[in-house]
Amino acid sequence: TSQPKSIMCNAAHLPSKGQGSDSKGSGAPKWQRNASLRQLYRFASKTDRWQMVAGVSAVVVSGANQPLQLVVFGQLLDSFNLTDKSEVQRRIFFLAGMYAALGVQQLITISIQTACFTTVAARQSLRMRAAYFAALARRPLSFFDGADAGGLASSVLEKTTAVQAGLGDDLAQLLQRLVAFVTGLACALYFSW
């Protein structure tokens, strides 16, 4: 048996007969293509955009923090090789304080990035649900004769929850790890050469 097409895609895009194929030559209907990140944020308001700027700024600082913690820790270990006892003690106190400050800064930036990304993702999901239900309201009554009412509602909730999860903390973690990789590579090249 073949699986039925996703109801949400049909109702959300509302293709009519002879319409809906992709002009880019992929052969797939427009409503079956994957949405880009920009398309997912098309419902964003000015407040959402400013929150994303704050969230991305926190992600950059947080991602750069992780390799810098390793640099500070490495210098802390290297300070044990000094011969002057007072110099060793001074450097250890300074570097331990820097390490603690980086930990506090990491806690703050991760809290900010998580709050910003999850709040914006929740708002996007809410607006997508509203747009979907508005599209359903425009459908003729005959559309609902062949559709399961519970299936429509669960389809909307399932798809928007998946979008919300992807736009929220998962996207923040991806960006943070990408920045950590680039910063770590830059630190490795700087300190090795």
Coordinates of N, CA and C in Angstrom, one line a residue:
T1 N 0.8 -1.2 0.0 CA 0.0 0.0 0.0 C 0.9 1.2 0.0
S2 N 0.4 2.2 -0.7 CA 1.2 3.5 -0.8 C 0.8 4.4 0.4
Q3 N 1.7 5.2 0.9 CA 1.4 6.1 1.9 C 0.8 7.3 1.4
P4 N -0.2 7.9 2.1 CA -0.9 9.1 1.6 C 0.1 10.3 1.6
K5 N -0.2 11.3 0.8 CA 0.7 12.5 0.8 C 0.4 13.3 2.0
S6 N 1.4 14.1 2.4 CA 1.2 14.9 3.6 C 0.1 15.9 3.4
I7 N -0.8 15.9 4.3 CA -2.0 16.8 4.1 C -1.6 18.2 4.3
M8 N -0.6 18.5 5.2 CA -0.2 19.8 5.5 C 0.4 20.5 4.3
C9 N 1.2 19.8 3.6 CA 1.8 20.4 2.4 C 0.7 20.8 1.4
N10 N -0.2 19.9 1.2 CA -1.3 20.2 0.2 C -2.1 21.4 0.6
A11 N -2.5 21.5 1.8 CA -3.3 22.6 2.3 C -2.6 23.9 2.4
A12 N -1.3 23.8 2.9 CA -0.6 25.0 3.1 C -0.2 25.8 1.8
H13 N 0.1 25.0 0.8 CA 0.5 25.7 -0.4 C -0.7 25.9 -1.4
L14 N -1.7 25.0 -1.2 CA -2.9 25.1 -2.0 C -2.6 25.0 -3.6
P15 N -1.9 24.0 -4.1 CA -1.7 23.9 -5.5 C -3.0 23.5 -6.2
S16 N -3.2 24.1 -7.3 CA -4.4 23.7 -8.1 C -4.0 22.8 -9.3
K17 N -4.9 22.3 -10.1 CA -4.6 21.5 -11.2 C -3.7 22.2 -12.2
G18 N -2.7 21.4 -12.6 CA -1.8 22.0 -13.6 C -0.8 23.0 -13.1
Q19 N -0.8 23.1 -11.8 CA 0.1 24.1 -11.1 C 1.0 23.4 -10.1
G20 N 2.0 24.0 -9.7 CA 2.8 23.5 -8.6 C 4.1 22.8 -9.0
S21 N 4.4 22.6 -10.3 CA 5.7 22.0 -10.5 C 6.8 23.1 -10.5
D22 N 7.9 22.6 -10.1 CA 9.1 23.5 -9.8 C 9.6 24.0 -11.1
S23 N 9.8 25.3 -11.2 CA 10.4 25.9 -12.5 C 11.9 25.6 -12.6
K24 N 12.5 25.1 -11.5 CA 14.0 24.9 -11.6 C 14.3 23.6 -12.2
G25 N 13.3 22.8 -12.6 CA 13.6 21.6 -13.3 C 13.8 20.4 -12.4
S26 N 13.5 20.4 -11.2 CA 13.7 19.3 -10.3 C 12.6 18.3 -10.5
G27 N 11.5 18.7 -11.1 CA 10.4 17.8 -11.3 C 9.5 17.6 -10.1
A28 N 9.9 18.0 -8.9 CA 9.1 17.9 -7.7 C 8.1 19.1 -7.6
P29 N 6.9 18.9 -7.1 CA 6.0 20.0 -6.9 C 6.6 21.0 -5.9
K30 N 6.3 22.3 -6.1 CA 6.8 23.3 -5.2 C 6.6 23.0 -3.7
W31 N 5.4 22.4 -3.4 CA 5.1 22.2 -2.0 C 5.9 21.0 -1.4
Q32 N 6.6 20.3 -2.2 CA 7.4 19.2 -1.7 C 8.9 19.5 -1.5
R33 N 9.3 20.6 -2.0 CA 10.7 21.0 -1.8 C 11.0 21.4 -0.4
N34 N 12.3 21.2 0.0 CA 12.7 21.6 1.3 C 12.8 23.1 1.3
A35 N 12.4 23.7 2.4 CA 12.5 25.2 2.6 C 13.9 25.6 3.0
S36 N 14.3 26.7 2.5 CA 15.6 27.2 3.0 C 15.4 27.9 4.3
L37 N 16.5 28.2 5.0 CA 16.5 28.9 6.3 C 15.8 30.2 6.2
R38 N 16.1 30.9 5.1 CA 15.5 32.2 4.8 C 14.0 32.1 4.7
Q39 N 13.5 31.1 4.0 CA 12.1 30.9 3.9 C 11.4 30.5 5.2
L40 N 12.1 29.8 6.1 CA 11.6 29.5 7.4 C 11.4 30.7 8.3
Y41 N 12.2 31.7 8.0 CA 12.1 33.0 8.8 C 11.3 34.1 8.1
R42 N 10.5 33.7 7.1 CA 9.7 34.7 6.4 C 8.6 35.3 7.3
F43 N 8.3 34.6 8.4 CA 7.2 35.2 9.3 C 7.8 36.0 10.4
A44 N 9.1 36.3 10.4 CA 9.8 37.0 11.4 C 9.4 38.5 11.5
S45 N 9.2 39.0 12.7 CA 9.0 40.4 12.9 C 10.3 41.1 13.2
K46 N 10.2 42.4 13.3 CA 11.4 43.2 13.7 C 12.0 42.7 15.0
T47 N 11.1 42.5 16.0 CA 11.6 42.0 17.3 C 12.3 40.7 17.1
D48 N 11.8 39.8 16.3 CA 12.4 38.5 16.1 C 13.8 38.7 15.4
R49 N 13.9 39.6 14.5 CA 15.2 39.8 13.8 C 16.2 40.4 14.8
W50 N 15.8 41.3 15.7 CA 16.7 41.8 16.7 C 17.1 40.7 17.7
Q51 N 16.2 39.9 18.0 CA 16.5 38.8 18.9 C 17.5 37.8 18.3
M52 N 17.3 37.6 17.0 CA 18.2 36.7 16.3 C 19.6 37.3 16.2
V53 N 19.7 38.6 16.1 CA 21.0 39.3 16.1 C 21.7 39.1 17.4
A54 N 20.9 39.3 18.5 CA 21.5 39.1 19.8 C 21.8 37.6 20.0
G55 N 21.0 36.7 19.6 CA 21.3 35.3 19.7 C 22.5 34.8 18.9
V56 N 22.7 35.3 17.7 CA 23.8 35.0 16.9 C 25.1 35.6 17.5
S57 N 25.0 36.8 18.0 CA 26.2 37.4 18.7 C 26.6 36.6 19.9
A58 N 25.6 36.1 20.7 CA 25.9 35.2 21.8 C 26.5 33.9 21.3
V59 N 26.0 33.4 20.2 CA 26.6 32.2 19.7 C 28.1 32.3 19.3
V60 N 28.4 33.5 18.7 CA 29.8 33.7 18.2 C 30.7 33.8 19.5
V61 N 30.2 34.5 20.5 CA 31.1 34.7 21.7 C 31.2 33.3 22.4
S62 N 30.1 32.6 22.5 CA 30.1 31.3 23.1 C 30.9 30.3 22.4
G63 N 30.8 30.3 21.1 CA 31.6 29.3 20.3 C 33.1 29.6 20.3
A64 N 33.5 30.9 20.4 CA 34.9 31.3 20.5 C 35.4 31.0 21.9
N65 N 34.5 31.0 22.8 CA 34.9 30.8 24.2 C 35.6 29.4 24.4
Q66 N 35.0 28.4 23.8 CA 35.5 27.0 24.1 C 36.9 26.8 23.8
P67 N 37.4 27.1 22.6 CA 38.8 27.0 22.3 C 39.7 27.9 23.2
L68 N 39.2 29.1 23.5 CA 40.0 30.0 24.3 C 40.1 29.4 25.7
Q69 N 39.2 28.7 26.2 CA 39.3 28.0 27.5 C 40.5 27.1 27.5
L70 N 40.6 26.4 26.4 CA 41.7 25.4 26.3 C 43.1 26.1 26.2
V71 N 43.1 27.3 25.6 CA 44.3 28.1 25.5 C 44.7 28.5 26.9
V72 N 43.8 29.0 27.7 CA 44.1 29.5 29.0 C 44.5 28.3 29.9
F73 N 43.8 27.2 29.8 CA 44.2 26.0 30.5 C 45.6 25.6 30.2
G74 N 46.0 25.6 28.9 CA 47.3 25.2 28.5 C 48.4 26.2 29.1
Q75 N 48.1 27.5 29.1 CA 49.0 28.4 29.7 C 49.1 28.2 31.2
L76 N 48.0 27.9 31.8 CA 48.0 27.6 33.2 C 48.9 26.4 33.5
L77 N 48.9 25.4 32.7 CA 49.8 24.2 32.9 C 51.2 24.6 32.7
D78 N 51.4 25.4 31.6 CA 52.8 25.8 31.3 C 53.4 26.7 32.4
S79 N 52.6 27.4 33.2 CA 53.1 28.2 34.2 C 53.8 27.4 35.4
F80 N 53.5 26.1 35.5 CA 54.2 25.3 36.5 C 55.6 25.0 36.1
N81 N 56.0 25.3 34.9 CA 57.4 25.1 34.4 C 58.4 26.2 34.8
L82 N 57.8 27.3 35.3 CA 58.7 28.5 35.7 C 59.5 28.1 37.0
T83 N 60.6 28.8 37.1 CA 61.5 28.5 38.3 C 61.2 29.4 39.5
D84 N 60.7 30.6 39.2 CA 60.5 31.6 40.2 C 59.1 31.3 40.9
K85 N 59.1 30.9 42.2 CA 57.9 30.5 42.9 C 56.8 31.6 42.9
S86 N 57.2 32.8 43.2 CA 56.3 33.9 43.2 C 55.7 34.2 41.9
E87 N 56.4 34.1 40.8 CA 55.9 34.3 39.4 C 54.9 33.2 39.1
V88 N 55.2 31.9 39.5 CA 54.3 30.8 39.3 C 53.0 31.1 40.0
Q89 N 53.1 31.5 41.2 CA 51.8 31.7 42.0 C 51.0 32.9 41.4
R90 N 51.7 33.9 41.0 CA 51.0 35.1 40.4 C 50.3 34.7 39.1
R91 N 51.0 33.9 38.2 CA 50.4 33.5 36.9 C 49.2 32.5 37.1
I92 N 49.4 31.6 38.1 CA 48.3 30.6 38.4 C 47.1 31.4 38.9
F93 N 47.2 32.3 39.8 CA 46.0 33.1 40.2 C 45.4 33.8 39.1
F94 N 46.2 34.5 38.3 CA 45.7 35.3 37.1 C 45.0 34.3 36.1
L95 N 45.6 33.2 35.7 CA 45.0 32.4 34.7 C 43.8 31.6 35.3
A96 N 43.8 31.3 36.6 CA 42.7 30.6 37.2 C 41.5 31.6 37.2
G97 N 41.7 32.8 37.5 CA 40.7 33.9 37.5 C 40.1 34.0 36.1
M98 N 41.0 34.0 35.1 CA 40.6 34.1 33.7 C 39.7 32.9 33.3
Y99 N 40.1 31.7 33.7 CA 39.4 30.5 33.4 C 38.0 30.6 34.0
A100 N 37.9 31.1 35.3 CA 36.6 31.2 35.9 C 35.8 32.3 35.2
A101 N 36.4 33.4 34.8 CA 35.6 34.4 34.1 C 35.1 33.9 32.8
L102 N 35.9 33.1 32.1 CA 35.4 32.5 30.8 C 34.3 31.5 31.1
G103 N 34.3 30.8 32.2 CA 33.2 29.9 32.6 C 31.9 30.7 32.8
V104 N 32.0 31.8 33.6 CA 30.8 32.6 33.9 C 30.3 33.2 32.6
Q105 N 31.2 33.7 31.7 CA 30.8 34.3 30.5 C 30.1 33.3 29.6
Q106 N 30.6 32.0 29.6 CA 30.0 31.0 28.8 C 28.6 30.7 29.3
L107 N 28.4 30.7 30.6 CA 27.0 30.5 31.2 C 26.1 31.5 30.7
I108 N 26.5 32.8 30.7 CA 25.7 33.9 30.3 C 25.3 33.8 28.9
T109 N 26.3 33.6 28.0 CA 26.1 33.6 26.6 C 25.3 32.4 26.1
I110 N 25.4 31.3 26.7 CA 24.6 30.1 26.4 C 23.2 30.4 26.8
S111 N 23.0 31.0 28.0 CA 21.6 31.3 28.4 C 21.0 32.3 27.4
I112 N 21.7 33.3 27.0 CA 21.1 34.3 26.0 C 20.8 33.7 24.7
Q113 N 21.8 32.9 24.2 CA 21.5 32.3 22.9 C 20.3 31.3 22.9
T114 N 20.2 30.5 24.0 CA 19.1 29.6 24.1 C 17.8 30.3 24.2
A115 N 17.7 31.4 25.0 CA 16.5 32.1 25.2 C 16.1 32.8 23.9
C116 N 17.0 33.4 23.2 CA 16.7 34.1 21.9 C 16.3 33.1 20.8
F117 N 17.0 32.1 20.6 CA 16.7 31.1 19.5 C 15.4 30.4 19.8
T118 N 15.1 30.0 21.1 CA 13.9 29.2 21.3 C 12.7 30.1 21.3
T119 N 12.8 31.4 21.7 CA 11.7 32.3 21.7 C 11.3 32.6 20.2
V120 N 12.3 32.9 19.4 CA 12.0 33.2 18.0 C 11.4 32.0 17.3
A121 N 11.9 30.8 17.6 CA 11.4 29.6 17.0 C 10.0 29.3 17.4
A122 N 9.6 29.6 18.7 CA 8.3 29.4 19.1 C 7.3 30.4 18.4
R123 N 7.8 31.6 18.2 CA 7.0 32.6 17.5 C 6.8 32.2 16.1
Q124 N 7.8 31.7 15.4 CA 7.7 31.3 14.0 C 6.8 30.2 13.9
S125 N 6.8 29.2 14.8 CA 5.9 28.1 14.8 C 4.5 28.5 14.9
L126 N 4.2 29.4 15.8 CA 2.9 29.9 16.0 C 2.4 30.6 14.8
R127 N 3.2 31.4 14.2 CA 2.8 32.1 13.0 C 2.5 31.2 11.8
M128 N 3.4 30.1 11.7 CA 3.2 29.1 10.7 C 1.8 28.4 10.9
R129 N 1.5 28.0 12.1 CA 0.2 27.4 12.4 C -0.9 28.3 12.0
A130 N -0.8 29.6 12.3 CA -1.9 30.5 12.0 C -2.0 30.7 10.5
A131 N -0.9 30.7 9.7 CA -1.0 30.8 8.3 C -1.6 29.5 7.7
Y132 N -1.2 28.4 8.3 CA -1.8 27.1 7.8 C -3.3 27.1 8.0
F133 N -3.7 27.5 9.2 CA -5.2 27.4 9.4 C -5.9 28.5 8.6
A134 N -5.3 29.6 8.3 CA -5.9 30.6 7.4 C -6.0 30.0 6.0
A135 N -5.0 29.2 5.6 CA -5.1 28.5 4.3 C -6.2 27.5 4.2
L136 N -6.3 26.8 5.4 CA -7.4 25.8 5.5 C -8.8 26.4 5.4
A137 N -8.9 27.6 6.0 CA -10.2 28.3 6.0 C -10.6 28.7 4.6
R138 N -9.7 28.9 3.7 CA -10.0 29.3 2.3 C -10.3 28.1 1.4
R139 N -10.1 26.9 1.9 CA -10.4 25.7 1.1 C -11.9 25.5 1.0
P140 N -12.3 24.9 -0.1 CA -13.8 24.6 -0.2 C -14.2 23.5 0.8
L141 N -15.4 23.5 1.1 CA -15.9 22.5 2.1 C -15.7 21.1 1.6
S142 N -15.7 20.9 0.3 CA -15.5 19.5 -0.3 C -14.1 19.0 0.1
F143 N -13.2 19.8 0.3 CA -11.8 19.4 0.7 C -11.9 18.6 2.0
F144 N -12.7 19.0 2.9 CA -12.7 18.4 4.2 C -13.6 17.1 4.2
D145 N -14.3 16.8 3.1 CA -15.1 15.6 3.1 C -14.1 14.4 3.0
G146 N -13.1 14.5 2.3 CA -12.1 13.3 2.2 C -11.0 13.4 3.1
A147 N -10.9 14.4 4.0 CA -9.8 14.5 4.9 C -10.2 14.2 6.3
D148 N -9.3 13.6 7.0 CA -9.6 13.3 8.4 C -9.3 14.5 9.3
A149 N -10.2 15.0 10.0 CA -10.1 16.3 10.8 C -9.0 16.1 11.8
G150 N -8.9 15.0 12.4 CA -7.8 14.8 13.4 C -6.4 14.7 12.7
G151 N -6.4 14.1 11.5 CA -5.2 14.1 10.8 C -4.7 15.4 10.4
L152 N -5.6 16.3 10.0 CA -5.2 17.7 9.7 C -4.5 18.4 10.9
A153 N -5.2 18.3 12.0 CA -4.7 19.0 13.2 C -3.3 18.4 13.6
S154 N -3.2 17.1 13.6 CA -2.0 16.4 14.1 C -0.9 16.7 13.1
S155 N -1.2 16.8 11.8 CA -0.2 17.1 10.8 C 0.4 18.5 11.0
V156 N -0.5 19.5 11.3 CA 0.0 20.8 11.5 C 0.9 20.9 12.7
L157 N 0.5 20.3 13.8 CA 1.2 20.3 15.1 C 2.6 19.6 14.9
E158 N 2.6 18.4 14.2 CA 3.8 17.7 14.0 C 4.8 18.4 13.2
K159 N 4.4 19.0 12.1 CA 5.3 19.7 11.2 C 5.8 21.0 11.8
T160 N 4.9 21.8 12.5 CA 5.4 23.0 13.1 C 6.3 22.8 14.3
T161 N 6.1 21.7 15.0 CA 6.9 21.3 16.1 C 8.3 20.9 15.6
A162 N 8.4 20.2 14.5 CA 9.7 19.9 13.9 C 10.4 21.1 13.5
V163 N 9.7 22.1 12.9 CA 10.3 23.3 12.5 C 10.8 24.1 13.7
Q164 N 10.0 24.1 14.7 CA 10.4 24.9 16.0 C 11.6 24.3 16.6
A165 N 11.7 22.9 16.6 CA 12.9 22.3 17.2 C 14.1 22.6 16.3
G166 N 14.0 22.6 15.0 CA 15.1 22.9 14.1 C 15.6 24.3 14.2
L167 N 14.6 25.3 14.4 CA 15.0 26.7 14.4 C 15.4 27.2 15.8
G168 N 15.2 26.3 16.8 CA 15.5 26.7 18.2 C 16.9 26.4 18.6
D169 N 17.0 25.6 19.6 CA 18.3 25.3 20.2 C 19.2 24.5 19.3
D170 N 18.6 23.7 18.4 CA 19.4 22.9 17.5 C 20.2 23.7 16.6
L171 N 19.6 24.8 16.0 CA 20.3 25.7 15.1 C 21.4 26.5 15.9
A172 N 21.1 26.9 17.1 CA 22.1 27.6 18.0 C 23.3 26.7 18.2
Q173 N 23.0 25.4 18.5 CA 24.1 24.5 18.8 C 25.0 24.2 17.6
L174 N 24.3 24.1 16.4 CA 25.0 23.9 15.2 C 26.0 25.1 14.9
L175 N 25.4 26.3 15.0 CA 26.2 27.5 14.8 C 27.3 27.6 15.8
Q176 N 27.1 27.3 17.1 CA 28.1 27.4 18.1 C 29.2 26.4 17.8
R177 N 28.9 25.2 17.4 CA 29.9 24.2 17.1 C 30.7 24.6 15.9
L178 N 30.1 25.2 14.9 CA 30.8 25.7 13.7 C 31.8 26.8 14.1
V179 N 31.4 27.8 14.9 CA 32.2 28.8 15.4 C 33.4 28.3 16.2
A180 N 33.1 27.3 17.1 CA 34.1 26.7 17.9 C 35.2 26.0 17.0
F181 N 34.7 25.3 16.0 CA 35.6 24.6 15.1 C 36.6 25.6 14.4
V182 N 36.0 26.7 13.9 CA 36.8 27.7 13.2 C 37.8 28.4 14.1
T183 N 37.3 28.8 15.3 CA 38.1 29.4 16.3 C 39.2 28.5 16.8
G184 N 38.9 27.2 17.0 CA 39.8 26.2 17.4 C 40.9 26.0 16.4
L185 N 40.5 25.9 15.1 CA 41.5 25.8 14.1 C 42.4 27.0 14.0
A186 N 41.8 28.2 14.1 CA 42.6 29.4 14.1 C 43.6 29.5 15.3
C187 N 43.2 29.1 16.5 CA 44.0 29.1 17.6 C 45.2 28.0 17.4
A188 N 44.8 26.9 16.9 CA 45.8 25.8 16.7 C 46.9 26.3 15.7
L189 N 46.5 26.9 14.6 CA 47.4 27.4 13.6 C 48.3 28.6 14.2
Y190 N 47.7 29.4 15.0 CA 48.4 30.6 15.6 C 49.4 30.1 16.6
F191 N 49.0 29.2 17.5 CA 49.9 28.8 18.6 C 50.9 27.7 18.1
S192 N 50.7 27.1 17.0 CA 51.6 26.0 16.5 C 52.7 26.6 15.6
W193 N 52.3 27.8 14.9 CA 53.3 28.3 14.0 C 53.9 29.6 14.5

